[in-house]
Amino acid sequence: MYPMDDGEQLDFGDCRFTRINGHHTIPRRSDRHLLRESAVFESMRKAYPINDSYARLMPNGFWDFSNFFFETADNTRVLFWGGGVDHVDIQKAKAFRPDVLLIQIPSNPAEKMAEFVKDVGAPIVIPHHQDSYLVSGHVDQMMAEYGRMVEMANPASKFLPLEPGTWYGLQKEVSLL
């Protein structure tokens, strides 16, 4: 394990990793990054000694969240993005110009995610963290809706919902191992 600060890079020769600071989201709230106004914060306040001064210092939430950018020796650029997809996130993410964008599904409405993908410009989009939808049995329907929205907003992007529990390889394209 290697501790990393925001923007810090680790170079392993054949692959370089960059950590990008992010924020955890609160689903279905337009101000989801203002955690201090949420019921979650109230329960945290009861469990931990969090005062108002500390809350003002943490406007992006209390869960440190890390996104990662990977660049391989052959210049394959992969951005692993979780959490929010607001305008601040878009500005951070699009600077990396990824070939592949792995993006969190549950907390991001399809329309916002499609906008994020369009602005970031990744040709391959792979959803992750759809595990919370596996219980409902509506994963296929949800993936179809996200895929339709992403590809409609950015025809240059291909939305690839992968089969849970299956290993894949990446060689400038995604292939089944």
N, C-alpha and C. Protein backbone atom coordinates (compact mmCIF):
# COMPACT_ATOMS: atom_id res chain seq x y z
N MET A 1 0.85 -1.17 0.00
CA MET A 1 0.00 0.00 0.00
C MET A 1 0.90 1.23 0.00
N TYR A 2 0.46 2.24 -0.76
CA TYR A 2 1.20 3.48 -0.85
C TYR A 2 0.27 4.65 -0.51
N PRO A 3 0.52 5.36 0.57
CA PRO A 3 -0.32 6.53 0.85
C PRO A 3 -0.08 7.60 -0.21
N MET A 4 -1.15 8.27 -0.63
CA MET A 4 -1.02 9.29 -1.67
C MET A 4 -1.88 10.50 -1.32
N ASP A 5 -1.35 11.68 -1.59
CA ASP A 5 -2.10 12.92 -1.44
C ASP A 5 -2.75 13.28 -2.77
N ASP A 6 -3.66 14.23 -2.74
CA ASP A 6 -4.32 14.70 -3.95
C ASP A 6 -3.29 15.16 -4.98
N GLY A 7 -3.38 14.64 -6.19
CA GLY A 7 -2.48 15.01 -7.27
C GLY A 7 -1.15 14.29 -7.26
N GLU A 8 -0.87 13.54 -6.22
CA GLU A 8 0.40 12.82 -6.14
C GLU A 8 0.41 11.66 -7.14
N GLN A 9 1.60 11.39 -7.69
CA GLN A 9 1.77 10.31 -8.66
C GLN A 9 2.73 9.26 -8.13
N LEU A 10 2.45 8.02 -8.48
CA LEU A 10 3.38 6.93 -8.23
C LEU A 10 3.70 6.33 -9.59
N ASP A 11 4.98 6.22 -9.89
CA ASP A 11 5.41 5.70 -11.19
C ASP A 11 6.10 4.36 -10.98
N PHE A 12 5.52 3.31 -11.58
CA PHE A 12 6.07 1.97 -11.47
C PHE A 12 6.73 1.52 -12.78
N GLY A 13 7.08 2.46 -13.64
CA GLY A 13 7.74 2.15 -14.90
C GLY A 13 6.76 1.83 -16.00
N ASP A 14 6.04 0.73 -15.88
CA ASP A 14 5.08 0.36 -16.92
C ASP A 14 3.69 0.93 -16.66
N CYS A 15 3.51 1.58 -15.50
CA CYS A 15 2.22 2.17 -15.17
C CYS A 15 2.42 3.29 -14.15
N ARG A 16 1.75 4.41 -14.40
CA ARG A 16 1.81 5.54 -13.48
C ARG A 16 0.40 5.80 -12.94
N PHE A 17 0.28 6.01 -11.63
CA PHE A 17 -0.99 6.25 -10.95
C PHE A 17 -1.01 7.67 -10.42
N THR A 18 -2.15 8.34 -10.58
CA THR A 18 -2.35 9.66 -10.02
C THR A 18 -3.60 9.61 -9.15
N ARG A 19 -3.50 10.13 -7.93
CA ARG A 19 -4.68 10.19 -7.04
C ARG A 19 -5.35 11.54 -7.22
N ILE A 20 -6.67 11.52 -7.34
CA ILE A 20 -7.47 12.73 -7.49
C ILE A 20 -8.45 12.79 -6.33
N ASN A 21 -8.38 13.85 -5.56
CA ASN A 21 -9.28 14.00 -4.43
C ASN A 21 -10.72 14.11 -4.92
N GLY A 22 -11.62 13.46 -4.22
CA GLY A 22 -13.03 13.53 -4.57
C GLY A 22 -13.88 13.64 -3.34
N HIS A 23 -15.17 13.57 -3.54
CA HIS A 23 -16.09 13.61 -2.42
C HIS A 23 -17.13 12.53 -2.58
N HIS A 24 -17.56 12.00 -1.48
CA HIS A 24 -18.61 11.00 -1.51
C HIS A 24 -19.92 11.72 -1.74
N THR A 25 -20.91 11.03 -2.28
CA THR A 25 -22.15 11.67 -2.62
C THR A 25 -23.29 11.20 -1.75
N ILE A 26 -24.34 12.00 -1.73
CA ILE A 26 -25.58 11.64 -1.07
C ILE A 26 -26.61 11.49 -2.19
N PRO A 27 -27.05 10.28 -2.49
CA PRO A 27 -27.94 10.06 -3.63
C PRO A 27 -29.20 10.92 -3.62
N ARG A 28 -29.60 11.31 -4.81
CA ARG A 28 -30.84 12.02 -5.08
C ARG A 28 -30.95 13.38 -4.38
N ARG A 29 -29.82 14.06 -4.23
CA ARG A 29 -29.84 15.42 -3.71
C ARG A 29 -29.00 16.28 -4.61
N SER A 30 -29.53 17.41 -5.04
CA SER A 30 -28.77 18.28 -5.94
C SER A 30 -27.55 18.85 -5.23
N ASP A 31 -27.59 18.98 -3.92
CA ASP A 31 -26.45 19.48 -3.16
C ASP A 31 -25.78 18.35 -2.40
N ARG A 32 -25.66 17.20 -3.04
CA ARG A 32 -25.24 15.99 -2.36
C ARG A 32 -23.87 16.08 -1.70
N HIS A 33 -23.04 17.03 -2.10
CA HIS A 33 -21.73 17.13 -1.48
C HIS A 33 -21.75 17.97 -0.20
N LEU A 34 -22.89 18.53 0.16
CA LEU A 34 -22.99 19.29 1.40
C LEU A 34 -23.46 18.37 2.52
N LEU A 35 -22.60 17.46 2.87
CA LEU A 35 -22.94 16.41 3.82
C LEU A 35 -23.37 16.96 5.17
N ARG A 36 -22.83 18.10 5.56
CA ARG A 36 -23.11 18.60 6.91
C ARG A 36 -24.58 18.92 7.10
N GLU A 37 -25.38 19.03 6.02
CA GLU A 37 -26.80 19.31 6.14
C GLU A 37 -27.64 18.04 6.10
N SER A 38 -27.02 16.91 6.09
CA SER A 38 -27.75 15.66 5.88
C SER A 38 -28.03 14.91 7.17
N ALA A 39 -28.91 13.94 7.07
CA ALA A 39 -29.20 13.05 8.19
C ALA A 39 -27.97 12.22 8.53
N VAL A 40 -27.15 11.92 7.53
CA VAL A 40 -25.92 11.16 7.77
C VAL A 40 -25.01 11.95 8.72
N PHE A 41 -24.90 13.26 8.46
CA PHE A 41 -24.07 14.08 9.33
C PHE A 41 -24.60 14.08 10.76
N GLU A 42 -25.90 14.17 10.90
CA GLU A 42 -26.48 14.18 12.25
C GLU A 42 -26.14 12.90 13.01
N SER A 43 -26.20 11.77 12.32
CA SER A 43 -25.84 10.52 13.00
C SER A 43 -24.35 10.47 13.31
N MET A 44 -23.52 11.04 12.43
CA MET A 44 -22.08 11.10 12.68
C MET A 44 -21.78 12.01 13.86
N ARG A 45 -22.53 13.13 13.96
CA ARG A 45 -22.33 14.08 15.04
C ARG A 45 -22.59 13.40 16.40
N LYS A 46 -23.58 12.53 16.44
CA LYS A 46 -23.90 11.81 17.67
C LYS A 46 -22.83 10.77 18.02
N ALA A 47 -22.26 10.16 16.99
CA ALA A 47 -21.28 9.09 17.21
C ALA A 47 -19.86 9.61 17.42
N TYR A 48 -19.53 10.77 16.82
CA TYR A 48 -18.16 11.29 16.87
C TYR A 48 -18.18 12.75 17.31
N PRO A 49 -17.10 13.24 17.89
CA PRO A 49 -17.06 14.64 18.33
C PRO A 49 -16.80 15.60 17.16
N ILE A 50 -17.81 15.81 16.33
CA ILE A 50 -17.69 16.72 15.19
C ILE A 50 -18.40 18.02 15.55
N ASN A 51 -17.65 19.11 15.59
CA ASN A 51 -18.29 20.39 15.91
C ASN A 51 -18.51 21.21 14.65
N ASP A 52 -19.18 22.35 14.77
CA ASP A 52 -19.50 23.17 13.61
C ASP A 52 -18.27 23.72 12.91
N SER A 53 -17.21 24.03 13.68
CA SER A 53 -15.97 24.53 13.05
C SER A 53 -15.39 23.48 12.12
N TYR A 54 -15.37 22.25 12.59
CA TYR A 54 -14.87 21.15 11.75
C TYR A 54 -15.75 20.98 10.51
N ALA A 55 -17.05 21.10 10.67
CA ALA A 55 -17.98 20.95 9.55
C ALA A 55 -17.69 22.00 8.47
N ARG A 56 -17.40 23.24 8.89
CA ARG A 56 -17.12 24.27 7.89
C ARG A 56 -15.82 24.01 7.13
N LEU A 57 -14.89 23.29 7.75
CA LEU A 57 -13.63 22.96 7.08
C LEU A 57 -13.79 21.82 6.09
N MET A 58 -14.89 21.11 6.14
CA MET A 58 -15.10 19.93 5.31
C MET A 58 -16.33 20.10 4.42
N PRO A 59 -16.36 21.08 3.53
CA PRO A 59 -17.56 21.34 2.74
C PRO A 59 -17.88 20.23 1.75
N ASN A 60 -16.93 19.38 1.43
CA ASN A 60 -17.17 18.32 0.45
C ASN A 60 -17.54 16.99 1.08
N GLY A 61 -17.87 16.99 2.33
CA GLY A 61 -18.26 15.74 2.96
C GLY A 61 -17.20 15.24 3.90
N PHE A 62 -17.55 14.24 4.66
CA PHE A 62 -16.67 13.73 5.69
C PHE A 62 -16.00 12.43 5.31
N TRP A 63 -16.30 11.91 4.15
CA TRP A 63 -15.66 10.68 3.72
C TRP A 63 -14.64 11.05 2.65
N ASP A 64 -13.38 10.94 2.98
CA ASP A 64 -12.34 11.21 1.99
C ASP A 64 -12.53 10.22 0.87
N PHE A 65 -12.50 10.68 -0.33
CA PHE A 65 -12.80 9.84 -1.47
C PHE A 65 -11.67 9.98 -2.48
N SER A 66 -11.20 8.89 -2.99
CA SER A 66 -10.09 8.92 -3.94
C SER A 66 -10.53 8.41 -5.30
N ASN A 67 -10.23 9.18 -6.32
CA ASN A 67 -10.36 8.75 -7.71
C ASN A 67 -8.94 8.50 -8.20
N PHE A 68 -8.80 7.66 -9.21
CA PHE A 68 -7.46 7.35 -9.69
C PHE A 68 -7.38 7.39 -11.21
N PHE A 69 -6.24 7.86 -11.67
CA PHE A 69 -5.93 7.87 -13.10
C PHE A 69 -4.73 6.96 -13.30
N PHE A 70 -4.84 6.04 -14.25
CA PHE A 70 -3.76 5.11 -14.58
C PHE A 70 -3.32 5.39 -16.01
N GLU A 71 -2.03 5.46 -16.21
CA GLU A 71 -1.49 5.59 -17.57
C GLU A 71 -0.41 4.54 -17.75
N THR A 72 -0.59 3.70 -18.77
CA THR A 72 0.35 2.61 -19.00
C THR A 72 1.48 3.06 -19.94
N ALA A 73 2.49 2.22 -20.05
CA ALA A 73 3.64 2.53 -20.91
C ALA A 73 3.23 2.71 -22.36
N ASP A 74 2.15 2.02 -22.80
CA ASP A 74 1.70 2.17 -24.19
C ASP A 74 0.71 3.33 -24.34
N ASN A 75 0.63 4.21 -23.32
CA ASN A 75 -0.20 5.40 -23.31
C ASN A 75 -1.70 5.11 -23.24
N THR A 76 -2.08 3.97 -22.69
CA THR A 76 -3.49 3.71 -22.41
C THR A 76 -3.83 4.49 -21.15
N ARG A 77 -4.89 5.29 -21.23
CA ARG A 77 -5.25 6.20 -20.16
C ARG A 77 -6.60 5.79 -19.58
N VAL A 78 -6.61 5.41 -18.29
CA VAL A 78 -7.82 4.91 -17.63
C VAL A 78 -8.12 5.79 -16.42
N LEU A 79 -9.33 6.29 -16.35
CA LEU A 79 -9.76 7.10 -15.21
C LEU A 79 -10.82 6.33 -14.44
N PHE A 80 -10.53 6.06 -13.17
CA PHE A 80 -11.46 5.36 -12.28
C PHE A 80 -12.12 6.43 -11.43
N TRP A 81 -13.42 6.69 -11.69
CA TRP A 81 -14.12 7.79 -11.06
C TRP A 81 -15.31 7.28 -10.26
N GLY A 82 -15.39 7.70 -9.03
CA GLY A 82 -16.53 7.37 -8.18
C GLY A 82 -17.08 8.65 -7.59
N GLY A 83 -18.15 8.55 -6.88
CA GLY A 83 -18.72 9.73 -6.25
C GLY A 83 -19.39 10.65 -7.24
N GLY A 84 -19.23 11.95 -7.02
CA GLY A 84 -20.00 12.95 -7.74
C GLY A 84 -19.61 13.19 -9.18
N VAL A 85 -20.53 13.81 -9.90
CA VAL A 85 -20.28 14.20 -11.29
C VAL A 85 -20.77 15.64 -11.50
N ASP A 86 -20.42 16.53 -10.56
CA ASP A 86 -20.83 17.92 -10.70
C ASP A 86 -19.79 18.71 -11.48
N HIS A 87 -19.99 20.01 -11.62
CA HIS A 87 -19.11 20.82 -12.47
C HIS A 87 -17.65 20.83 -12.00
N VAL A 88 -17.42 20.76 -10.69
CA VAL A 88 -16.05 20.71 -10.18
C VAL A 88 -15.41 19.38 -10.59
N ASP A 89 -16.16 18.30 -10.46
CA ASP A 89 -15.66 16.98 -10.85
C ASP A 89 -15.35 16.92 -12.34
N ILE A 90 -16.21 17.51 -13.15
CA ILE A 90 -16.00 17.52 -14.61
C ILE A 90 -14.68 18.20 -14.94
N GLN A 91 -14.42 19.35 -14.32
CA GLN A 91 -13.18 20.07 -14.61
C GLN A 91 -11.96 19.24 -14.23
N LYS A 92 -12.02 18.54 -13.10
CA LYS A 92 -10.90 17.70 -12.68
C LYS A 92 -10.71 16.54 -13.65
N ALA A 93 -11.81 15.86 -13.97
CA ALA A 93 -11.73 14.63 -14.77
C ALA A 93 -11.34 14.87 -16.22
N LYS A 94 -11.86 15.91 -16.84
CA LYS A 94 -11.58 16.08 -18.27
C LYS A 94 -10.13 16.45 -18.56
N ALA A 95 -9.41 16.93 -17.55
CA ALA A 95 -7.99 17.24 -17.73
C ALA A 95 -7.17 15.99 -18.04
N PHE A 96 -7.68 14.81 -17.71
CA PHE A 96 -6.93 13.57 -17.91
C PHE A 96 -7.13 12.93 -19.29
N ARG A 97 -8.14 13.34 -20.03
CA ARG A 97 -8.41 12.82 -21.38
C ARG A 97 -8.29 11.29 -21.44
N PRO A 98 -9.12 10.58 -20.68
CA PRO A 98 -8.98 9.12 -20.62
C PRO A 98 -9.48 8.41 -21.87
N ASP A 99 -8.87 7.26 -22.17
CA ASP A 99 -9.37 6.36 -23.20
C ASP A 99 -10.54 5.56 -22.64
N VAL A 100 -10.44 5.24 -21.36
CA VAL A 100 -11.45 4.44 -20.67
C VAL A 100 -11.84 5.17 -19.39
N LEU A 101 -13.15 5.29 -19.17
CA LEU A 101 -13.68 5.89 -17.96
C LEU A 101 -14.50 4.84 -17.23
N LEU A 102 -14.06 4.48 -16.03
CA LEU A 102 -14.84 3.62 -15.15
C LEU A 102 -15.56 4.56 -14.20
N ILE A 103 -16.91 4.52 -14.21
CA ILE A 103 -17.67 5.51 -13.46
C ILE A 103 -18.72 4.87 -12.57
N GLN A 104 -18.87 5.43 -11.38
CA GLN A 104 -19.82 4.92 -10.40
C GLN A 104 -21.25 5.20 -10.86
N ILE A 105 -22.11 4.21 -10.72
CA ILE A 105 -23.49 4.33 -11.15
C ILE A 105 -24.46 4.80 -10.06
N PRO A 106 -24.57 4.15 -8.90
CA PRO A 106 -25.72 4.39 -8.03
C PRO A 106 -26.04 5.83 -7.67
N SER A 107 -25.07 6.65 -7.37
CA SER A 107 -25.39 7.99 -6.90
C SER A 107 -25.51 9.02 -8.01
N ASN A 108 -25.36 8.60 -9.25
CA ASN A 108 -25.39 9.55 -10.36
C ASN A 108 -26.56 9.26 -11.29
N PRO A 109 -27.50 10.20 -11.41
CA PRO A 109 -28.60 10.01 -12.36
C PRO A 109 -28.05 9.88 -13.78
N ALA A 110 -28.74 9.13 -14.63
CA ALA A 110 -28.28 8.86 -15.99
C ALA A 110 -27.99 10.14 -16.76
N GLU A 111 -28.83 11.16 -16.61
CA GLU A 111 -28.64 12.42 -17.35
C GLU A 111 -27.35 13.13 -16.93
N LYS A 112 -27.08 13.16 -15.61
CA LYS A 112 -25.86 13.81 -15.12
C LYS A 112 -24.62 13.03 -15.53
N MET A 113 -24.72 11.71 -15.49
CA MET A 113 -23.59 10.89 -15.88
C MET A 113 -23.31 11.06 -17.38
N ALA A 114 -24.35 11.13 -18.19
CA ALA A 114 -24.16 11.33 -19.63
C ALA A 114 -23.48 12.67 -19.91
N GLU A 115 -23.85 13.70 -19.18
CA GLU A 115 -23.21 15.01 -19.31
C GLU A 115 -21.73 14.93 -18.92
N PHE A 116 -21.45 14.23 -17.84
CA PHE A 116 -20.08 14.05 -17.37
C PHE A 116 -19.24 13.34 -18.44
N VAL A 117 -19.78 12.25 -18.99
CA VAL A 117 -19.07 11.48 -20.03
C VAL A 117 -18.81 12.35 -21.25
N LYS A 118 -19.80 13.13 -21.66
CA LYS A 118 -19.64 14.00 -22.82
C LYS A 118 -18.51 15.00 -22.59
N ASP A 119 -18.49 15.62 -21.42
CA ASP A 119 -17.46 16.62 -21.13
C ASP A 119 -16.08 16.01 -20.98
N VAL A 120 -16.01 14.81 -20.40
CA VAL A 120 -14.72 14.14 -20.21
C VAL A 120 -14.21 13.56 -21.53
N GLY A 121 -15.15 13.08 -22.38
CA GLY A 121 -14.81 12.64 -23.73
C GLY A 121 -14.20 11.25 -23.86
N ALA A 122 -14.43 10.38 -22.91
CA ALA A 122 -13.85 9.03 -23.00
C ALA A 122 -14.59 8.19 -24.04
N PRO A 123 -13.87 7.52 -24.95
CA PRO A 123 -14.53 6.68 -25.95
C PRO A 123 -15.12 5.39 -25.37
N ILE A 124 -14.57 4.89 -24.25
CA ILE A 124 -15.09 3.68 -23.61
C ILE A 124 -15.52 4.04 -22.20
N VAL A 125 -16.78 3.70 -21.85
CA VAL A 125 -17.33 4.00 -20.54
C VAL A 125 -17.79 2.69 -19.90
N ILE A 126 -17.23 2.40 -18.73
CA ILE A 126 -17.57 1.16 -18.02
C ILE A 126 -18.16 1.54 -16.67
N PRO A 127 -19.41 1.14 -16.41
CA PRO A 127 -20.01 1.44 -15.11
C PRO A 127 -19.45 0.53 -14.03
N HIS A 128 -19.37 1.06 -12.82
CA HIS A 128 -18.99 0.23 -11.68
C HIS A 128 -19.88 0.57 -10.49
N HIS A 129 -19.84 -0.27 -9.50
CA HIS A 129 -20.58 -0.11 -8.25
C HIS A 129 -22.09 -0.26 -8.45
N GLN A 130 -22.48 -1.06 -9.43
CA GLN A 130 -23.90 -1.33 -9.61
C GLN A 130 -24.37 -2.45 -8.69
N ASP A 131 -23.50 -2.89 -7.80
CA ASP A 131 -23.84 -3.97 -6.87
C ASP A 131 -25.05 -3.66 -6.02
N SER A 132 -25.29 -2.39 -5.73
CA SER A 132 -26.44 -2.05 -4.91
C SER A 132 -27.75 -2.28 -5.66
N TYR A 133 -27.68 -2.46 -6.97
CA TYR A 133 -28.89 -2.73 -7.75
C TYR A 133 -29.09 -4.22 -8.03
N LEU A 134 -28.10 -5.04 -7.70
CA LEU A 134 -28.22 -6.47 -7.98
C LEU A 134 -29.39 -7.09 -7.22
N VAL A 135 -29.63 -6.62 -6.02
CA VAL A 135 -30.70 -7.17 -5.19
C VAL A 135 -32.07 -6.91 -5.82
N SER A 136 -32.24 -5.74 -6.43
CA SER A 136 -33.55 -5.38 -7.00
C SER A 136 -33.87 -6.17 -8.26
N GLY A 137 -32.84 -6.72 -8.92
CA GLY A 137 -33.07 -7.47 -10.15
C GLY A 137 -33.30 -6.58 -11.36
N HIS A 138 -33.07 -5.27 -11.23
CA HIS A 138 -33.31 -4.34 -12.33
C HIS A 138 -32.00 -3.85 -12.96
N VAL A 139 -30.94 -4.57 -12.79
CA VAL A 139 -29.63 -4.12 -13.28
C VAL A 139 -29.64 -3.98 -14.80
N ASP A 140 -30.15 -4.97 -15.52
CA ASP A 140 -30.15 -4.91 -16.99
C ASP A 140 -30.93 -3.71 -17.50
N GLN A 141 -32.08 -3.47 -16.92
CA GLN A 141 -32.91 -2.33 -17.32
C GLN A 141 -32.19 -1.01 -17.02
N MET A 142 -31.59 -0.91 -15.85
CA MET A 142 -30.86 0.29 -15.47
C MET A 142 -29.66 0.51 -16.38
N MET A 143 -28.90 -0.55 -16.66
CA MET A 143 -27.74 -0.43 -17.54
C MET A 143 -28.14 0.02 -18.94
N ALA A 144 -29.27 -0.50 -19.43
CA ALA A 144 -29.75 -0.10 -20.76
C ALA A 144 -30.08 1.40 -20.78
N GLU A 145 -30.71 1.89 -19.72
CA GLU A 145 -31.05 3.32 -19.65
C GLU A 145 -29.80 4.19 -19.57
N TYR A 146 -28.84 3.81 -18.73
CA TYR A 146 -27.60 4.57 -18.64
C TYR A 146 -26.86 4.55 -19.99
N GLY A 147 -26.79 3.37 -20.60
CA GLY A 147 -26.12 3.26 -21.89
C GLY A 147 -26.77 4.12 -22.96
N ARG A 148 -28.09 4.11 -23.00
CA ARG A 148 -28.82 4.92 -23.99
C ARG A 148 -28.52 6.40 -23.77
N MET A 149 -28.55 6.85 -22.52
CA MET A 149 -28.31 8.26 -22.22
C MET A 149 -26.86 8.66 -22.55
N VAL A 150 -25.90 7.83 -22.18
CA VAL A 150 -24.49 8.13 -22.44
C VAL A 150 -24.23 8.20 -23.94
N GLU A 151 -24.68 7.20 -24.69
CA GLU A 151 -24.40 7.16 -26.13
C GLU A 151 -25.19 8.21 -26.90
N MET A 152 -26.36 8.61 -26.40
CA MET A 152 -27.12 9.67 -27.05
C MET A 152 -26.42 11.02 -26.86
N ALA A 153 -25.90 11.26 -25.64
CA ALA A 153 -25.21 12.52 -25.35
C ALA A 153 -23.85 12.60 -26.03
N ASN A 154 -23.22 11.46 -26.24
CA ASN A 154 -21.89 11.44 -26.83
C ASN A 154 -21.77 10.21 -27.73
N PRO A 155 -22.16 10.32 -29.00
CA PRO A 155 -22.12 9.16 -29.90
C PRO A 155 -20.73 8.56 -30.08
N ALA A 156 -19.68 9.30 -29.73
CA ALA A 156 -18.32 8.77 -29.85
C ALA A 156 -17.98 7.82 -28.70
N SER A 157 -18.84 7.75 -27.68
CA SER A 157 -18.58 6.88 -26.54
C SER A 157 -19.36 5.59 -26.64
N LYS A 158 -18.74 4.51 -26.19
CA LYS A 158 -19.38 3.20 -26.13
C LYS A 158 -19.53 2.84 -24.66
N PHE A 159 -20.77 2.57 -24.23
CA PHE A 159 -21.08 2.21 -22.86
C PHE A 159 -21.02 0.69 -22.75
N LEU A 160 -20.16 0.17 -21.88
CA LEU A 160 -19.95 -1.27 -21.77
C LEU A 160 -20.24 -1.77 -20.36
N PRO A 161 -21.49 -2.17 -20.09
CA PRO A 161 -21.77 -2.76 -18.78
C PRO A 161 -21.19 -4.17 -18.75
N LEU A 162 -20.25 -4.39 -17.87
CA LEU A 162 -19.59 -5.69 -17.80
C LEU A 162 -20.38 -6.65 -16.92
N GLU A 163 -20.17 -7.91 -17.14
CA GLU A 163 -20.85 -8.96 -16.38
C GLU A 163 -20.21 -9.07 -15.00
N PRO A 164 -21.01 -8.87 -13.92
CA PRO A 164 -20.44 -8.99 -12.57
C PRO A 164 -19.79 -10.36 -12.35
N GLY A 165 -18.64 -10.34 -11.69
CA GLY A 165 -17.94 -11.58 -11.36
C GLY A 165 -17.10 -12.13 -12.50
N THR A 166 -16.98 -11.41 -13.60
CA THR A 166 -16.20 -11.84 -14.75
C THR A 166 -14.94 -10.98 -14.85
N TRP A 167 -13.80 -11.62 -15.15
CA TRP A 167 -12.54 -10.89 -15.31
C TRP A 167 -12.41 -10.42 -16.75
N TYR A 168 -11.91 -9.19 -16.92
CA TYR A 168 -11.69 -8.60 -18.24
C TYR A 168 -10.26 -8.11 -18.33
N GLY A 169 -9.77 -7.99 -19.55
CA GLY A 169 -8.46 -7.42 -19.80
C GLY A 169 -8.62 -6.13 -20.58
N LEU A 170 -7.62 -5.28 -20.55
CA LEU A 170 -7.67 -4.01 -21.25
C LEU A 170 -6.40 -3.85 -22.08
N GLN A 171 -6.59 -3.79 -23.40
CA GLN A 171 -5.47 -3.59 -24.32
C GLN A 171 -5.92 -2.64 -25.40
N LYS A 172 -6.14 -1.37 -25.02
CA LYS A 172 -6.70 -0.36 -25.90
C LYS A 172 -8.11 -0.73 -26.34
N GLU A 173 -8.59 -1.85 -25.82
CA GLU A 173 -9.97 -2.29 -25.99
C GLU A 173 -10.27 -3.25 -24.85
N VAL A 174 -11.51 -3.43 -24.56
CA VAL A 174 -11.88 -4.33 -23.49
C VAL A 174 -12.17 -5.70 -24.09
N SER A 175 -11.60 -6.75 -23.49
CA SER A 175 -11.84 -8.08 -24.00
C SER A 175 -12.10 -9.04 -22.82
N LEU A 176 -12.89 -10.05 -23.07
CA LEU A 176 -13.19 -11.05 -22.07
C LEU A 176 -12.00 -11.97 -21.89
N LEU A 177 -11.58 -12.20 -20.65
CA LEU A 177 -10.45 -13.11 -20.38
C LEU A 177 -10.95 -14.54 -20.29
